[in-house]
Amino acid sequence: METPRVPARRGPAPTKHIDILWAAARLFAAKGVAQTSTREVAAAASTTERTLFKHFGSKEGLLQAVIAEAVLPHLAPSSLDALRQVIEAHGDDFGAWHIALLRARADSLAQAPELTRVLLVEMLRDPALLQRFASQWSPAVWQPLRELFERLQKEGKLSRQFAPESLVRMFLSLNIGYLVGRHILAPDARWDDSAEQQAIASLFLHGAGGGR
């Protein structure tokens, strides 16, 4: 199995927390959480299990730290304000904004796709984590998208055929489907990212009534 591309971190004792955290992220993604021992993580971080437990308490504590400190910040770096800034940067050109957003998320995911694998597996295993992710997702992604689509409908730039909530679901389905397929399910396929991103933006805009 190919080693994931999470960047290695090495340093003196004050950074040992980070060393262990990223070693765990790499191994959890490559082997799965259940198949990875704390001894393996400690060895990968050039430390001991005793030090690992000192920092994280247990394997479960380590997993929760990986999710909280590595996975979620990497996958959801855009706050509500940041997302609105992206929208405003492209003015009324929704197609350009869509392509820019999709390109930014694809570039971010490409840096460490294994973190997405960890999150997807653990959300299926842990309903509490799924709920936690959903609670962060709503203000950072769902709400600003709903507000954007509602505004564009009022301005006559998108059809009123679909409720704003339905447009959000369609938008996310298209984008997430591409991102997961591109970086998780079939990363070695022959992808033309620019063409794919433009096609997705065009498909959504026409389907939503903005390309008439």
Short mmCIF file of C-alpha atoms in Angstrom, two decimals:
data_model
loop_
_atom_site.label_atom_id
_atom_site.label_comp_id
_atom_site.label_asym_id
_atom_site.label_seq_id
_atom_site.Cartn_x
_atom_site.Cartn_y
_atom_site.Cartn_z
CA MET A 1 0.00 0.00 0.00
CA GLU A 2 1.34 3.40 -0.93
CA THR A 3 2.31 5.60 2.01
CA PRO A 4 -0.02 8.60 2.37
CA ARG A 5 1.37 12.01 1.57
CA VAL A 6 0.71 13.74 4.89
CA PRO A 7 3.89 15.77 5.46
CA ALA A 8 6.18 14.42 8.16
CA ARG A 9 6.86 16.54 11.21
CA ARG A 10 9.99 16.15 13.30
CA GLY A 11 11.32 18.25 16.14
CA PRO A 12 12.47 18.48 19.74
CA ALA A 13 10.38 17.61 22.79
CA PRO A 14 8.08 20.70 22.61
CA THR A 15 6.87 19.57 19.18
CA LYS A 16 6.47 15.90 20.10
CA HIS A 17 2.72 16.36 20.34
CA ILE A 18 2.69 17.36 16.66
CA ASP A 19 5.06 14.55 15.67
CA ILE A 20 2.77 11.95 17.23
CA LEU A 21 -0.36 13.57 15.84
CA TRP A 22 0.80 13.51 12.22
CA ALA A 23 2.37 10.06 12.51
CA ALA A 24 -1.01 8.81 13.71
CA ALA A 25 -2.81 10.58 10.86
CA ARG A 26 -0.56 8.89 8.29
CA LEU A 27 -0.89 5.43 9.81
CA PHE A 28 -4.62 5.65 10.52
CA ALA A 29 -5.20 6.60 6.90
CA ALA A 30 -2.91 3.92 5.47
CA LYS A 31 -3.92 0.97 7.69
CA GLY A 32 -7.11 1.96 9.46
CA VAL A 33 -7.48 2.91 13.09
CA ALA A 34 -8.21 -0.59 14.39
CA GLN A 35 -5.18 -2.05 12.59
CA THR A 36 -2.76 0.60 13.88
CA SER A 37 -1.14 0.12 17.28
CA THR A 38 0.06 2.87 19.57
CA ARG A 39 3.48 1.22 19.44
CA GLU A 40 3.58 1.74 15.66
CA VAL A 41 2.54 5.35 16.01
CA ALA A 42 5.17 5.99 18.66
CA ALA A 43 7.87 4.40 16.52
CA ALA A 44 6.83 6.45 13.48
CA ALA A 45 7.08 9.60 15.61
CA SER A 46 10.50 8.56 16.96
CA THR A 47 9.23 8.41 20.52
CA THR A 48 7.84 5.91 23.05
CA GLU A 49 4.36 4.70 23.91
CA ARG A 50 4.84 6.23 27.33
CA THR A 51 5.29 9.65 25.75
CA LEU A 52 2.29 9.04 23.48
CA PHE A 53 0.05 8.23 26.44
CA LYS A 54 1.43 11.24 28.33
CA HIS A 55 0.26 13.52 25.54
CA PHE A 56 -3.00 11.83 24.53
CA GLY A 57 -4.01 9.50 27.34
CA SER A 58 -5.15 6.60 25.16
CA LYS A 59 -5.52 5.48 21.57
CA GLU A 60 -9.06 6.88 21.53
CA GLY A 61 -7.72 10.17 22.85
CA LEU A 62 -5.14 10.17 20.07
CA LEU A 63 -7.80 9.52 17.45
CA GLN A 64 -9.96 12.34 18.77
CA ALA A 65 -6.95 14.67 18.66
CA VAL A 66 -6.20 13.67 15.06
CA ILE A 67 -9.78 14.48 14.10
CA ALA A 68 -9.89 17.76 16.03
CA GLU A 69 -6.39 19.08 15.30
CA ALA A 70 -5.57 17.66 11.87
CA VAL A 71 -8.63 16.45 9.99
CA LEU A 72 -11.31 19.06 10.67
CA PRO A 73 -9.04 22.12 10.33
CA HIS A 74 -7.72 20.74 7.04
CA LEU A 75 -11.11 19.87 5.55
CA ALA A 76 -13.10 22.86 6.78
CA PRO A 77 -10.68 25.78 6.85
CA SER A 78 -13.17 28.26 5.42
CA SER A 79 -15.14 30.10 8.02
CA LEU A 80 -18.43 31.77 7.25
CA ASP A 81 -16.67 35.09 6.70
CA ALA A 82 -14.03 33.51 4.44
CA LEU A 83 -16.69 31.88 2.29
CA ARG A 84 -18.56 35.16 1.94
CA GLN A 85 -15.31 36.87 0.95
CA VAL A 86 -14.87 34.36 -1.88
CA ILE A 87 -18.43 35.04 -3.03
CA GLU A 88 -17.87 38.80 -2.95
CA ALA A 89 -14.52 38.53 -4.76
CA HIS A 90 -16.28 37.28 -7.89
CA GLY A 91 -19.17 39.69 -7.70
CA ASP A 92 -22.18 38.45 -9.62
CA ASP A 93 -20.24 35.90 -11.69
CA PHE A 94 -21.54 32.80 -9.95
CA GLY A 95 -19.92 30.47 -12.48
CA ALA A 96 -16.47 31.97 -11.83
CA TRP A 97 -17.03 31.75 -8.09
CA HIS A 98 -18.09 28.10 -8.37
CA ILE A 99 -14.96 27.19 -10.34
CA ALA A 100 -12.71 29.11 -7.92
CA LEU A 101 -14.27 27.42 -4.90
CA LEU A 102 -14.05 23.96 -6.45
CA ARG A 103 -10.44 24.51 -7.48
CA ALA A 104 -9.49 25.70 -3.99
CA ARG A 105 -11.09 22.71 -2.29
CA ALA A 106 -9.52 20.30 -4.80
CA ASP A 107 -6.08 21.81 -4.23
CA SER A 108 -6.50 21.58 -0.47
CA LEU A 109 -7.71 17.98 -0.58
CA ALA A 110 -4.88 16.97 -2.91
CA GLN A 111 -2.33 17.91 -0.26
CA ALA A 112 -3.57 15.22 2.16
CA PRO A 113 -6.42 13.06 0.83
CA GLU A 114 -5.77 10.51 3.58
CA LEU A 115 -7.23 12.91 6.13
CA THR A 116 -10.53 12.70 4.28
CA ARG A 117 -10.39 8.91 4.45
CA VAL A 118 -9.90 9.07 8.21
CA LEU A 119 -12.86 11.40 8.62
CA LEU A 120 -15.22 9.42 6.38
CA VAL A 121 -14.45 6.13 8.14
CA GLU A 122 -14.72 7.60 11.62
CA MET A 123 -17.97 9.43 10.90
CA LEU A 124 -19.51 6.10 9.88
CA ARG A 125 -18.23 4.56 13.10
CA ASP A 126 -18.99 7.41 15.47
CA PRO A 127 -22.41 9.14 15.29
CA ALA A 128 -21.20 11.80 17.74
CA LEU A 129 -18.39 12.77 15.38
CA LEU A 130 -20.85 12.90 12.48
CA GLN A 131 -23.04 15.27 14.49
CA ARG A 132 -20.03 17.38 15.45
CA PHE A 133 -18.94 17.68 11.83
CA ALA A 134 -22.49 18.57 10.78
CA SER A 135 -22.63 21.30 13.42
CA GLN A 136 -19.47 22.88 11.96
CA TRP A 137 -20.58 22.31 8.38
CA SER A 138 -23.88 24.15 8.75
CA PRO A 139 -22.62 27.67 9.55
CA ALA A 140 -19.49 27.38 7.40
CA VAL A 141 -21.03 25.94 4.24
CA TRP A 142 -24.77 25.24 4.26
CA GLN A 143 -26.09 28.57 5.51
CA PRO A 144 -24.00 30.87 3.29
CA LEU A 145 -24.81 28.75 0.24
CA ARG A 146 -28.51 28.89 1.03
CA GLU A 147 -28.32 32.67 1.44
CA LEU A 148 -26.44 33.00 -1.84
CA PHE A 149 -28.91 30.91 -3.83
CA GLU A 150 -31.89 32.67 -2.28
CA ARG A 151 -30.42 36.04 -3.25
CA LEU A 152 -29.67 34.91 -6.80
CA GLN A 153 -33.25 33.66 -7.15
CA LYS A 154 -34.63 37.00 -5.97
CA GLU A 155 -32.39 38.74 -8.51
CA GLY A 156 -33.69 36.46 -11.28
CA LYS A 157 -30.30 34.86 -11.87
CA LEU A 158 -31.43 31.41 -10.78
CA SER A 159 -34.76 29.73 -11.38
CA ARG A 160 -37.33 29.56 -8.59
CA GLN A 161 -38.22 26.06 -9.73
CA PHE A 162 -36.21 24.62 -6.85
CA ALA A 163 -36.16 25.64 -3.20
CA PRO A 164 -32.83 27.13 -2.04
CA GLU A 165 -32.30 24.09 0.20
CA SER A 166 -32.65 21.80 -2.82
CA LEU A 167 -30.12 23.85 -4.75
CA VAL A 168 -27.67 23.53 -1.85
CA ARG A 169 -28.08 19.75 -1.85
CA MET A 170 -27.58 19.57 -5.63
CA PHE A 171 -24.55 21.84 -5.46
CA LEU A 172 -22.90 19.85 -2.68
CA SER A 173 -23.67 16.53 -4.34
CA LEU A 174 -21.96 17.59 -7.56
CA ASN A 175 -18.93 19.06 -5.84
CA ILE A 176 -18.41 16.41 -3.19
CA GLY A 177 -18.93 13.65 -5.73
CA TYR A 178 -16.16 15.09 -7.88
CA LEU A 179 -13.79 15.70 -4.97
CA VAL A 180 -14.21 12.24 -3.46
CA GLY A 181 -13.96 10.55 -6.84
CA ARG A 182 -10.92 12.59 -7.84
CA HIS A 183 -8.88 12.22 -4.66
CA ILE A 184 -10.27 9.21 -2.78
CA LEU A 185 -11.97 6.67 -5.06
CA ALA A 186 -10.05 7.02 -8.34
CA PRO A 187 -7.04 9.32 -7.87
CA ASP A 188 -5.04 7.53 -10.59
CA ALA A 189 -7.63 7.97 -13.32
CA ARG A 190 -6.93 10.42 -16.13
CA TRP A 191 -8.51 13.57 -14.76
CA ASP A 192 -8.55 16.88 -16.59
CA ASP A 193 -9.25 18.95 -13.50
CA SER A 194 -9.78 22.26 -15.25
CA ALA A 195 -12.24 20.76 -17.71
CA GLU A 196 -14.03 18.82 -14.98
CA GLN A 197 -14.42 21.88 -12.78
CA GLN A 198 -15.71 24.03 -15.63
CA ALA A 199 -18.15 21.31 -16.66
CA ILE A 200 -19.50 20.94 -13.12
CA ALA A 201 -19.99 24.69 -12.79
CA SER A 202 -21.71 24.88 -16.18
CA LEU A 203 -23.94 21.88 -15.43
CA PHE A 204 -25.11 23.31 -12.14
CA LEU A 205 -25.68 26.81 -13.51
CA HIS A 206 -27.77 25.56 -16.44
CA GLY A 207 -29.65 23.02 -14.33
CA ALA A 208 -30.48 25.69 -11.77
CA GLY A 209 -31.82 27.99 -14.44
CA GLY A 210 -28.96 30.47 -14.49
CA GLY A 211 -27.76 29.64 -17.98
CA ARG A 212 -30.93 30.43 -19.85
#
